[in-house]
PDB file of C-alpha atoms in Angstrom:
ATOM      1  CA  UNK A  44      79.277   0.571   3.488  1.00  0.00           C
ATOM      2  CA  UNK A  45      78.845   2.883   0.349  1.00  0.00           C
ATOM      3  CA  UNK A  46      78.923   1.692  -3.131  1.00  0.00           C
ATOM      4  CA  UNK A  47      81.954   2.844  -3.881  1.00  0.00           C
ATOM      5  CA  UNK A  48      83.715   1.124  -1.239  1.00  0.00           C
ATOM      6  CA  UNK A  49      81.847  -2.357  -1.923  1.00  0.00           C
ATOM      7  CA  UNK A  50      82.626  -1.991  -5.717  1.00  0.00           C
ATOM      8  CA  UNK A  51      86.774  -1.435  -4.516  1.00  0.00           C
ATOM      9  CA  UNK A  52      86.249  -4.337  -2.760  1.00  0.00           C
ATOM     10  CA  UNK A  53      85.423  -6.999  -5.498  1.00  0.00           C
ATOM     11  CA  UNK A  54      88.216  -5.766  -7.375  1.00  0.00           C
ATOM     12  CA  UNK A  55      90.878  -8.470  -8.806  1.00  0.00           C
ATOM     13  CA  UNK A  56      94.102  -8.015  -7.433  1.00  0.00           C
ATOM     14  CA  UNK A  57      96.474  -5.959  -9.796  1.00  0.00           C
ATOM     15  CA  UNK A  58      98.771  -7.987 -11.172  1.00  0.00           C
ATOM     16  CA  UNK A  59      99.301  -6.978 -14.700  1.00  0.00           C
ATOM     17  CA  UNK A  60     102.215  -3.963 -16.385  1.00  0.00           C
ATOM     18  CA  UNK A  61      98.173  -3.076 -17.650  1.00  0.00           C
ATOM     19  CA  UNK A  62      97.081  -3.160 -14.268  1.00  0.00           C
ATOM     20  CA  UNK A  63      99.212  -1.443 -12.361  1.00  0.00           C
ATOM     21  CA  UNK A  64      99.589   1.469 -15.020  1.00  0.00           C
ATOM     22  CA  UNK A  65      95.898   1.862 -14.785  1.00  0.00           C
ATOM     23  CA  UNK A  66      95.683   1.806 -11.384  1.00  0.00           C
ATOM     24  CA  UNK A  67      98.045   4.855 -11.370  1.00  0.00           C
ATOM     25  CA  UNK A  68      97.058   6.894 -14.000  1.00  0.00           C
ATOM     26  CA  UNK A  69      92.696   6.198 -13.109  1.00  0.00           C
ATOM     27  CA  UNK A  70      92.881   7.901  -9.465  1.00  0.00           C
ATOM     28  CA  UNK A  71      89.079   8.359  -9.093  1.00  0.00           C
ATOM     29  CA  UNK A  72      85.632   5.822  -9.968  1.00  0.00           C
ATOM     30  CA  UNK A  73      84.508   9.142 -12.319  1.00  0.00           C
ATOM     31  CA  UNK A  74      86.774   8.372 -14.725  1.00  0.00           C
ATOM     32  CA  UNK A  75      86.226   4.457 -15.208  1.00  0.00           C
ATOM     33  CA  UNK A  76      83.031   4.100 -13.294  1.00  0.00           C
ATOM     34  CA  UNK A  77      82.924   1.234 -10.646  1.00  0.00           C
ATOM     35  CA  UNK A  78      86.328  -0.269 -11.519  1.00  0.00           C
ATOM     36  CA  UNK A  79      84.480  -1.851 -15.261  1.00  0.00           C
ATOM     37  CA  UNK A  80      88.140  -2.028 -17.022  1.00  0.00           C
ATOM     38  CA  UNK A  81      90.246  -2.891 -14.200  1.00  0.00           C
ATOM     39  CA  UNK A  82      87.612  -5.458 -13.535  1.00  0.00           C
ATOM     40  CA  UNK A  83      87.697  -7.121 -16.770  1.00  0.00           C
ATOM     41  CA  UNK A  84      91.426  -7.134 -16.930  1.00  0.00           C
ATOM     42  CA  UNK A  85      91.236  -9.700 -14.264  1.00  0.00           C
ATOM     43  CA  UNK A  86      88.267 -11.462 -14.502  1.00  0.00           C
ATOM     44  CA  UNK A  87      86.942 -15.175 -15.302  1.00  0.00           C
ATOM     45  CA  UNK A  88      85.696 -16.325 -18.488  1.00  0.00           C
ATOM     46  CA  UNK A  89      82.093 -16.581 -18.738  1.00  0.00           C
ATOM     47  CA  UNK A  90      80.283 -19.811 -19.382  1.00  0.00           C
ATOM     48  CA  UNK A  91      79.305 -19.017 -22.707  1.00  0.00           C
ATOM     49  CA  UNK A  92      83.070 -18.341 -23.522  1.00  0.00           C
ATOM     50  CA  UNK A  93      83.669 -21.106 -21.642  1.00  0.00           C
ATOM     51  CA  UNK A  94      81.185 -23.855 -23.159  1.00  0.00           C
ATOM     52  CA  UNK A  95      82.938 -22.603 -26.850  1.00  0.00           C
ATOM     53  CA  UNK A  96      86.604 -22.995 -25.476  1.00  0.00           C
ATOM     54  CA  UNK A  97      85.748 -26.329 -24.258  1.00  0.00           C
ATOM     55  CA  UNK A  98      84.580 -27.793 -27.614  1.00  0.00           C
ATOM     56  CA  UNK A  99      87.760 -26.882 -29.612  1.00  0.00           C
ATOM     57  CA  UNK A 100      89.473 -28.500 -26.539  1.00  0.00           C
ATOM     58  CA  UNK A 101      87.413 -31.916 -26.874  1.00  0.00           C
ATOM     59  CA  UNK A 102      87.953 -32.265 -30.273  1.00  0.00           C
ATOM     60  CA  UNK A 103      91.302 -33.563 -29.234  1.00  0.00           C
ATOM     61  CA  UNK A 104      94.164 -33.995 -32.493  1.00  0.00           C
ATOM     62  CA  UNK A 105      96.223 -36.998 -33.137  1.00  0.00           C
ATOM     63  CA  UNK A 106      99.594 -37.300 -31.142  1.00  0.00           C
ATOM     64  CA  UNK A 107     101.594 -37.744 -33.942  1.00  0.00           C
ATOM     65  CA  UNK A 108     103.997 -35.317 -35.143  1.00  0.00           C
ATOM     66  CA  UNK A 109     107.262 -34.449 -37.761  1.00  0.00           C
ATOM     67  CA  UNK A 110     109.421 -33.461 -34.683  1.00  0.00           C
ATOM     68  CA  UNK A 111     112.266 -31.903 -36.990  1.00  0.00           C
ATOM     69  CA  UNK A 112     109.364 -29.882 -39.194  1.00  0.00           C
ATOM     70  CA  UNK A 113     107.616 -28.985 -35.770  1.00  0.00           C
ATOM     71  CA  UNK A 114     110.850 -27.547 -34.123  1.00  0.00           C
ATOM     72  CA  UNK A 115     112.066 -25.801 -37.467  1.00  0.00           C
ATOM     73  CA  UNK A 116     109.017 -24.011 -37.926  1.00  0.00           C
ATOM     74  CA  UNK A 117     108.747 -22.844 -34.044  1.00  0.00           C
ATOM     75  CA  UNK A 118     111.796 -21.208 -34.214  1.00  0.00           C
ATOM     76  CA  UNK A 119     110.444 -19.683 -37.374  1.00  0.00           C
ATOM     77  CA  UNK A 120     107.671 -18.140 -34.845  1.00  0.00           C
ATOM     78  CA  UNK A 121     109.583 -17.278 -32.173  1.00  0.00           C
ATOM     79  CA  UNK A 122     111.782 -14.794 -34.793  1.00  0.00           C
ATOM     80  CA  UNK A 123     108.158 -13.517 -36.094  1.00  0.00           C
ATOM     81  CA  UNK A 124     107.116 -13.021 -32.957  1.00  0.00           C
ATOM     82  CA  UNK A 125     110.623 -10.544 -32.003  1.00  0.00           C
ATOM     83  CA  UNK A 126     110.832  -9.258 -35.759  1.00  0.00           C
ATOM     84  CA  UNK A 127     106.574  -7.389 -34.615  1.00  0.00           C
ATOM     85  CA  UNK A 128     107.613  -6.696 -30.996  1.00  0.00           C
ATOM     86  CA  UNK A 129     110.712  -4.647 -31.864  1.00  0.00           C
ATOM     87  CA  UNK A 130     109.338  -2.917 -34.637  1.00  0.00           C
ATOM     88  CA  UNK A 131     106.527  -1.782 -32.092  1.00  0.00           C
ATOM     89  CA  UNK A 132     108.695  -1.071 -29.320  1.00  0.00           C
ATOM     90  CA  UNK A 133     111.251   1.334 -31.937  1.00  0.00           C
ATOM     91  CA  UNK A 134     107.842   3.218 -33.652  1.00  0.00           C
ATOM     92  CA  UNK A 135     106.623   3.962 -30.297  1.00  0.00           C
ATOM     93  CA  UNK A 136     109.733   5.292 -28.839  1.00  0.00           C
ATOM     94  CA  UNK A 137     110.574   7.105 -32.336  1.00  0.00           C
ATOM     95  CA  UNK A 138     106.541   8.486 -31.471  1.00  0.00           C
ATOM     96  CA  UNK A 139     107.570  10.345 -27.896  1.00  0.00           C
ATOM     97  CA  UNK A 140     110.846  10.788 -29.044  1.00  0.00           C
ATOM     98  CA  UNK A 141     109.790  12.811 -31.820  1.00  0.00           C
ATOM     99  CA  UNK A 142     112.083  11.366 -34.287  1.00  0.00           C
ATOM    100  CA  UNK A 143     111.273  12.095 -38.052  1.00  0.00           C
ATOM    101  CA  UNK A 144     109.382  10.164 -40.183  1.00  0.00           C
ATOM    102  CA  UNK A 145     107.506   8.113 -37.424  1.00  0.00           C
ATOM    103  CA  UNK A 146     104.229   6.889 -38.555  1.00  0.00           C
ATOM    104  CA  UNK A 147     101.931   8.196 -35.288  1.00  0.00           C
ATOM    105  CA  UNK A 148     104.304  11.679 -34.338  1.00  0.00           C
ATOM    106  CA  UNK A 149     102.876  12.812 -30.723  1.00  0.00           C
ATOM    107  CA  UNK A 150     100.784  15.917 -30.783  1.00  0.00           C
ATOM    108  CA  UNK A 151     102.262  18.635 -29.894  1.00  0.00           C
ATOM    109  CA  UNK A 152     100.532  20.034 -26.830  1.00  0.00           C
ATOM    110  CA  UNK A 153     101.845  23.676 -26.351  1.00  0.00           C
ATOM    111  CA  UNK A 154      99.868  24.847 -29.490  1.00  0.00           C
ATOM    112  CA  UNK A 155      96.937  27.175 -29.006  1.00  0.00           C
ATOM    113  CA  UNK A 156      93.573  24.926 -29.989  1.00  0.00           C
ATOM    114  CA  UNK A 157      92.266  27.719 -31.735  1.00  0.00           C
ATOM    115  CA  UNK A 158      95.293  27.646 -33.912  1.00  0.00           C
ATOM    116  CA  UNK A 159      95.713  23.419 -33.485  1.00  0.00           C
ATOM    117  CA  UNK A 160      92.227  21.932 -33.772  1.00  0.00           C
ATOM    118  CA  UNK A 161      91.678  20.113 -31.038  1.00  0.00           C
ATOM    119  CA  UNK A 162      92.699  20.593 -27.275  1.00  0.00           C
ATOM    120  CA  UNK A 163      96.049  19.167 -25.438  1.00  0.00           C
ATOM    121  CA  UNK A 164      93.824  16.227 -23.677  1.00  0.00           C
ATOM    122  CA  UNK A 165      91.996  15.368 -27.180  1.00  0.00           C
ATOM    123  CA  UNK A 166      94.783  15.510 -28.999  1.00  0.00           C
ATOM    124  CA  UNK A 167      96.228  12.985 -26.627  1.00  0.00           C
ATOM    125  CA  UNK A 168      93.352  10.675 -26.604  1.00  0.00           C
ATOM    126  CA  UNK A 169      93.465  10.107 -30.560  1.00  0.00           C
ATOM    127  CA  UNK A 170      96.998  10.168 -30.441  1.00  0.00           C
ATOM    128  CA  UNK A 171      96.511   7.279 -28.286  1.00  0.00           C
ATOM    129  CA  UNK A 172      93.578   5.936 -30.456  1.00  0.00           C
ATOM    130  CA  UNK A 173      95.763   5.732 -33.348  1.00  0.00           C
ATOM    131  CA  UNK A 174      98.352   4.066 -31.378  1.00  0.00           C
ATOM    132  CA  UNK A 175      95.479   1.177 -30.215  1.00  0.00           C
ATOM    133  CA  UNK A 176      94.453   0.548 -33.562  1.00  0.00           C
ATOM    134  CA  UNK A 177      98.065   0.577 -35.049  1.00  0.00           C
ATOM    135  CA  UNK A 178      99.289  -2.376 -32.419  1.00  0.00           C
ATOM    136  CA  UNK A 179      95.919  -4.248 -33.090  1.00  0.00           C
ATOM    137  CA  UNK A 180      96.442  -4.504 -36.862  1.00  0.00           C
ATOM    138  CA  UNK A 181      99.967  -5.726 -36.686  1.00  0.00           C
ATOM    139  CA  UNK A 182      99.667  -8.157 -33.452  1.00  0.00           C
ATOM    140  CA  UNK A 183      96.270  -9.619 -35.095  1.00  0.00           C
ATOM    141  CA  UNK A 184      98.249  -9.937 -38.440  1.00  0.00           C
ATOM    142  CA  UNK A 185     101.122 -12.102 -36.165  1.00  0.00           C
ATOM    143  CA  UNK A 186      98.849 -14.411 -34.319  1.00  0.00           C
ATOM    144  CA  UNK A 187      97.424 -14.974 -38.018  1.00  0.00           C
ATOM    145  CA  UNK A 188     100.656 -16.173 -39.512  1.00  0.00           C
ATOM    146  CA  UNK A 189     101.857 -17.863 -36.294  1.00  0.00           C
ATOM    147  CA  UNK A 190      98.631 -19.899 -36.527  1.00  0.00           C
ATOM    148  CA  UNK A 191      98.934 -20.633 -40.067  1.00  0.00           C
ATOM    149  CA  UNK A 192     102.772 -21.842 -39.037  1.00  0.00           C
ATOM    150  CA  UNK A 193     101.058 -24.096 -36.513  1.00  0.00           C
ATOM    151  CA  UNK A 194      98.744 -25.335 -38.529  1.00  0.00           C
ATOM    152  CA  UNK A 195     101.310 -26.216 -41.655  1.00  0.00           C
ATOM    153  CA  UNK A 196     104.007 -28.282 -38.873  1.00  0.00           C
ATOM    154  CA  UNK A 197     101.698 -31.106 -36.699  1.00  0.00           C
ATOM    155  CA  UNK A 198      98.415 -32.338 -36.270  1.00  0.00           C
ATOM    156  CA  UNK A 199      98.713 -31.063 -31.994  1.00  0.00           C
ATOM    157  CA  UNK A 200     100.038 -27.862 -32.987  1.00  0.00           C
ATOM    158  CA  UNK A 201      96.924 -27.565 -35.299  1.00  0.00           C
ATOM    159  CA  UNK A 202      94.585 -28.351 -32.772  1.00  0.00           C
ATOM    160  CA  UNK A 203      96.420 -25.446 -30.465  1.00  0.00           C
ATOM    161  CA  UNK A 204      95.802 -22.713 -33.338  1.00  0.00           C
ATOM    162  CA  UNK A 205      92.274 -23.773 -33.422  1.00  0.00           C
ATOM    163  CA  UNK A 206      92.158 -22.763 -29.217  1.00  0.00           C
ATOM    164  CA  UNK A 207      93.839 -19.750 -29.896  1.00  0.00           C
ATOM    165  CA  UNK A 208      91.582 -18.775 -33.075  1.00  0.00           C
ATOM    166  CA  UNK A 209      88.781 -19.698 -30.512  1.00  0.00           C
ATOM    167  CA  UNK A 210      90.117 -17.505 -27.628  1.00  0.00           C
ATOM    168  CA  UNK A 211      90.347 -15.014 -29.680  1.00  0.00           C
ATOM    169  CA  UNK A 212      86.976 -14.527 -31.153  1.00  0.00           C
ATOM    170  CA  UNK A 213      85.277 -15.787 -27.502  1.00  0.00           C
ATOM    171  CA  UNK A 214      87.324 -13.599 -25.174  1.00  0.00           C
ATOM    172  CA  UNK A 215      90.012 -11.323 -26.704  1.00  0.00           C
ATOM    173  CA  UNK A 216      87.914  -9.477 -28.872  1.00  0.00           C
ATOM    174  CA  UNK A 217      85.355  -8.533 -25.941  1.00  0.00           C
ATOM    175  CA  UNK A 218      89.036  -7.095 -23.995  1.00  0.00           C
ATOM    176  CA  UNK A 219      89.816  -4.882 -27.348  1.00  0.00           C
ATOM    177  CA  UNK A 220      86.403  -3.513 -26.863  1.00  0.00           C
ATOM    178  CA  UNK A 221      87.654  -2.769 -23.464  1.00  0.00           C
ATOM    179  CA  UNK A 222      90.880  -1.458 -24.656  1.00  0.00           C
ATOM    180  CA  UNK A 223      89.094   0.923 -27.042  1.00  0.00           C
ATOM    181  CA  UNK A 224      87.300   2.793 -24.395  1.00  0.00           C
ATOM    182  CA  UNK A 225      90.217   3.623 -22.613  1.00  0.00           C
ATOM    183  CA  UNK A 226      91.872   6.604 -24.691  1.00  0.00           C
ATOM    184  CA  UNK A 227      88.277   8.409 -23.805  1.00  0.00           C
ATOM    185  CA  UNK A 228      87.793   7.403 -20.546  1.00  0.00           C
ATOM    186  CA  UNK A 229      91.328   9.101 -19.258  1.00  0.00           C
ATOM    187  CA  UNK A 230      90.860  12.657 -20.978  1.00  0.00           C
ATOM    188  CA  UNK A 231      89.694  14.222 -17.796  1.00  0.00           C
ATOM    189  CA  UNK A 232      93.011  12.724 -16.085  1.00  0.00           C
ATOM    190  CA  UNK A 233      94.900  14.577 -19.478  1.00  0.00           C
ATOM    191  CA  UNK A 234      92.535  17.882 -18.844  1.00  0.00           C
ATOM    192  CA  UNK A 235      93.140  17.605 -15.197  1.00  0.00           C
ATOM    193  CA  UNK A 236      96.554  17.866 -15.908  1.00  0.00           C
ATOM    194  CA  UNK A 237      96.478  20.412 -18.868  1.00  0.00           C
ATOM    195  CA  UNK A 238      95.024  22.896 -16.439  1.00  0.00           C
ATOM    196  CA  UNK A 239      97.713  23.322 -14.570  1.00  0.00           C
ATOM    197  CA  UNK A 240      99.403  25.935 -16.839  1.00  0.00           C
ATOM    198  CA  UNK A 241     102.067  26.658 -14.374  1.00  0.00           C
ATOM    199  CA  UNK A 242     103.379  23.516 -13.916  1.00  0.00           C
ATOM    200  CA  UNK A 243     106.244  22.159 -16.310  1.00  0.00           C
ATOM    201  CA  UNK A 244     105.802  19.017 -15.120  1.00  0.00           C
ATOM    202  CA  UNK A 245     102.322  18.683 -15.453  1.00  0.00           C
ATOM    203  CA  UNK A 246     102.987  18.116 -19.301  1.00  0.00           C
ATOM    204  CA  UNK A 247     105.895  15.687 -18.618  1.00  0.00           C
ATOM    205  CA  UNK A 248     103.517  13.982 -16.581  1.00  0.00           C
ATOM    206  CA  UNK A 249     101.097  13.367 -19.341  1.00  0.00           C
ATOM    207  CA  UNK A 250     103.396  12.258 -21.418  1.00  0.00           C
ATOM    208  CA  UNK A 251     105.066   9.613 -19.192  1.00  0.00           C
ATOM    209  CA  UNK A 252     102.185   8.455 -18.003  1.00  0.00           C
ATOM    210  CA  UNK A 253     100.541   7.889 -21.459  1.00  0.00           C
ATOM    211  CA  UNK A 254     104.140   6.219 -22.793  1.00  0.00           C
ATOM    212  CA  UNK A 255     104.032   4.060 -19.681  1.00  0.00           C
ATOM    213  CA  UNK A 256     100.318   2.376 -21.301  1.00  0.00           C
ATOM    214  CA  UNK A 257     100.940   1.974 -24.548  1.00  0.00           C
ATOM    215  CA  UNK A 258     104.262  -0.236 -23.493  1.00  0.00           C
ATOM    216  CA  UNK A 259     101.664  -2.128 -20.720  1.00  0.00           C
ATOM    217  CA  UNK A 260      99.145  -2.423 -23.740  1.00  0.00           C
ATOM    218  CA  UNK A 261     101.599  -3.859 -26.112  1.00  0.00           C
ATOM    219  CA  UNK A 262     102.744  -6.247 -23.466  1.00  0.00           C
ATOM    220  CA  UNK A 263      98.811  -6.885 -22.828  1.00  0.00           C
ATOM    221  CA  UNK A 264      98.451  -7.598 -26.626  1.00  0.00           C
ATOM    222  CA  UNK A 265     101.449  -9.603 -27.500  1.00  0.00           C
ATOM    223  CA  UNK A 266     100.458 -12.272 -24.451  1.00  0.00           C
ATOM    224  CA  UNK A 267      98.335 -14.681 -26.724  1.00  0.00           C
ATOM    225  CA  UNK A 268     101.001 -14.492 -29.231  1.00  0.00           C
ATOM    226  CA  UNK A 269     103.903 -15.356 -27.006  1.00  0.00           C
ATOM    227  CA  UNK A 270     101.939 -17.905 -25.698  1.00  0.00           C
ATOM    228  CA  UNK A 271     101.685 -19.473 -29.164  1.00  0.00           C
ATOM    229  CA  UNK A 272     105.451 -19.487 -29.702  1.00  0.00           C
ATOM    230  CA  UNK A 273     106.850 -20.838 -26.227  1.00  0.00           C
ATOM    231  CA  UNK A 274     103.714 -23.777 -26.091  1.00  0.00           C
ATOM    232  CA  UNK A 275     104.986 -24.658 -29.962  1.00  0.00           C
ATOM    233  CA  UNK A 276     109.022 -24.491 -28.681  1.00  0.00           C
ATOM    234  CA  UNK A 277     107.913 -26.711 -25.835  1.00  0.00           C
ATOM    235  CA  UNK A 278     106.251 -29.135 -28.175  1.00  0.00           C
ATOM    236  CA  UNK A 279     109.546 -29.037 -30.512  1.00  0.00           C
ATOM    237  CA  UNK A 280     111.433 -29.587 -27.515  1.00  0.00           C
ATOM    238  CA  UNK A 281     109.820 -32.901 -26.255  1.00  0.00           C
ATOM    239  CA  UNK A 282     111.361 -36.509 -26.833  1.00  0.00           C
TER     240      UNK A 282
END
């Protein structure tokens, strides 16, 4: 068996928007070498991850709660939580729809680099850099307010902003790393594509395909937050 086929083999199965846009857009190990992002999309924490996560469980918190506060402030999160996720969803569409005034505007890819800087697939790849580090700011910024909502409402919902604050210095930060490589890693999928000068759809391609990640990113990215809202409306909801 050769190593590539072995290394296809102890893939995860692809079960995440993430996933499955990678899995179409990466068509060959030369671009993401044995599978290393897909991979970590889907794999197990490790123990040292594990050993921390297991502490802030143990430490337990005190089962009793203001159930009126609790609920109030939940719904407070859950409108937080919408208020980020639309904004992101309307600057990213106003991005590819090249609407005016949008914070990231997409490159334009027809210019000559000579005249434009950088090349189509470069252009592209910070164009998707900016986008990373845009969603990252505001989606870190949310999980820092829902927590300090938690924290502010019931001893329980305390203790689950500590697991999330724990998470995400343990395991989520090790996935942005992740996350940052990709812009990079795809440019010879974008060059691949820009060399085909007599293909129109070629460049449509490109485009779709590189809208089609940043909405399986953001989806990737808003998980822990989500999580925080709909475990603190089941918590509001109980009794």
């Amino acid at each position: 068996m050769s190593r590539a086929s072995s290394t296809r083999s102890h893939r995860p199965p692809i079960s995440s928007r993430l996933q499955r846009a990678l899995s179409a857009v990466v068509a060959a190990d030369a671009m993401v070498p044995s599978g290393e992002l897909l991979a970590w999309l889907g794999q197990p924490l490790d123990l040292h991850s594990a050993s921390k996560l297991a502490g802030v469980l143990a430490a337990g918190a005190p089962t009793t709660r203001a159930h009126g506060e609790a609920a109030e402030g939940c719904e407070g999160c859950e409108a937080a939580l919408l208020t980020v996720h639309r904004a992101l969803l309307r600057d990213i569409a106003g991005s590819f729809a090249a609407a005016e005034g949008v914070r990231i505007p997409l490159p334009r890819l027809d210019a000559p680099s000579v005249l434009d800087g950088p090349d189509a697939a470069e252009r592209l790849r910070r164009f998707h850099a900016a986008w990373q580090r845009e969603m990252e700011l505001r989606i870190v910024a949310l999980r820092r307010d829902l927590r300090t909502h938690l924290r502010q409402r019931a001893p329980a919902l305390a203790a689950l902003a500590a697991l999330d604050e724990a998470l995400e210095q343990q395991v989520l930060r090790a996935g942005e790393a992740a996350l940052v490589s990709l812009p990079g890693l795809l440019v010879p999928r974008w060059e691949t594509l820009a060399a085909d000068t007599t293909d129109a759809a070629a460049g449509e391609q490109r485009v779709s395909e590189l809208r089609e990640l940043l909405l399986a990113e953001l989806e990737q990215r808003l998980q822990p937050a989500l999580g925080l809202v709909e475990a603190c409306l089941a918590y509001g909801d109980r009794d």
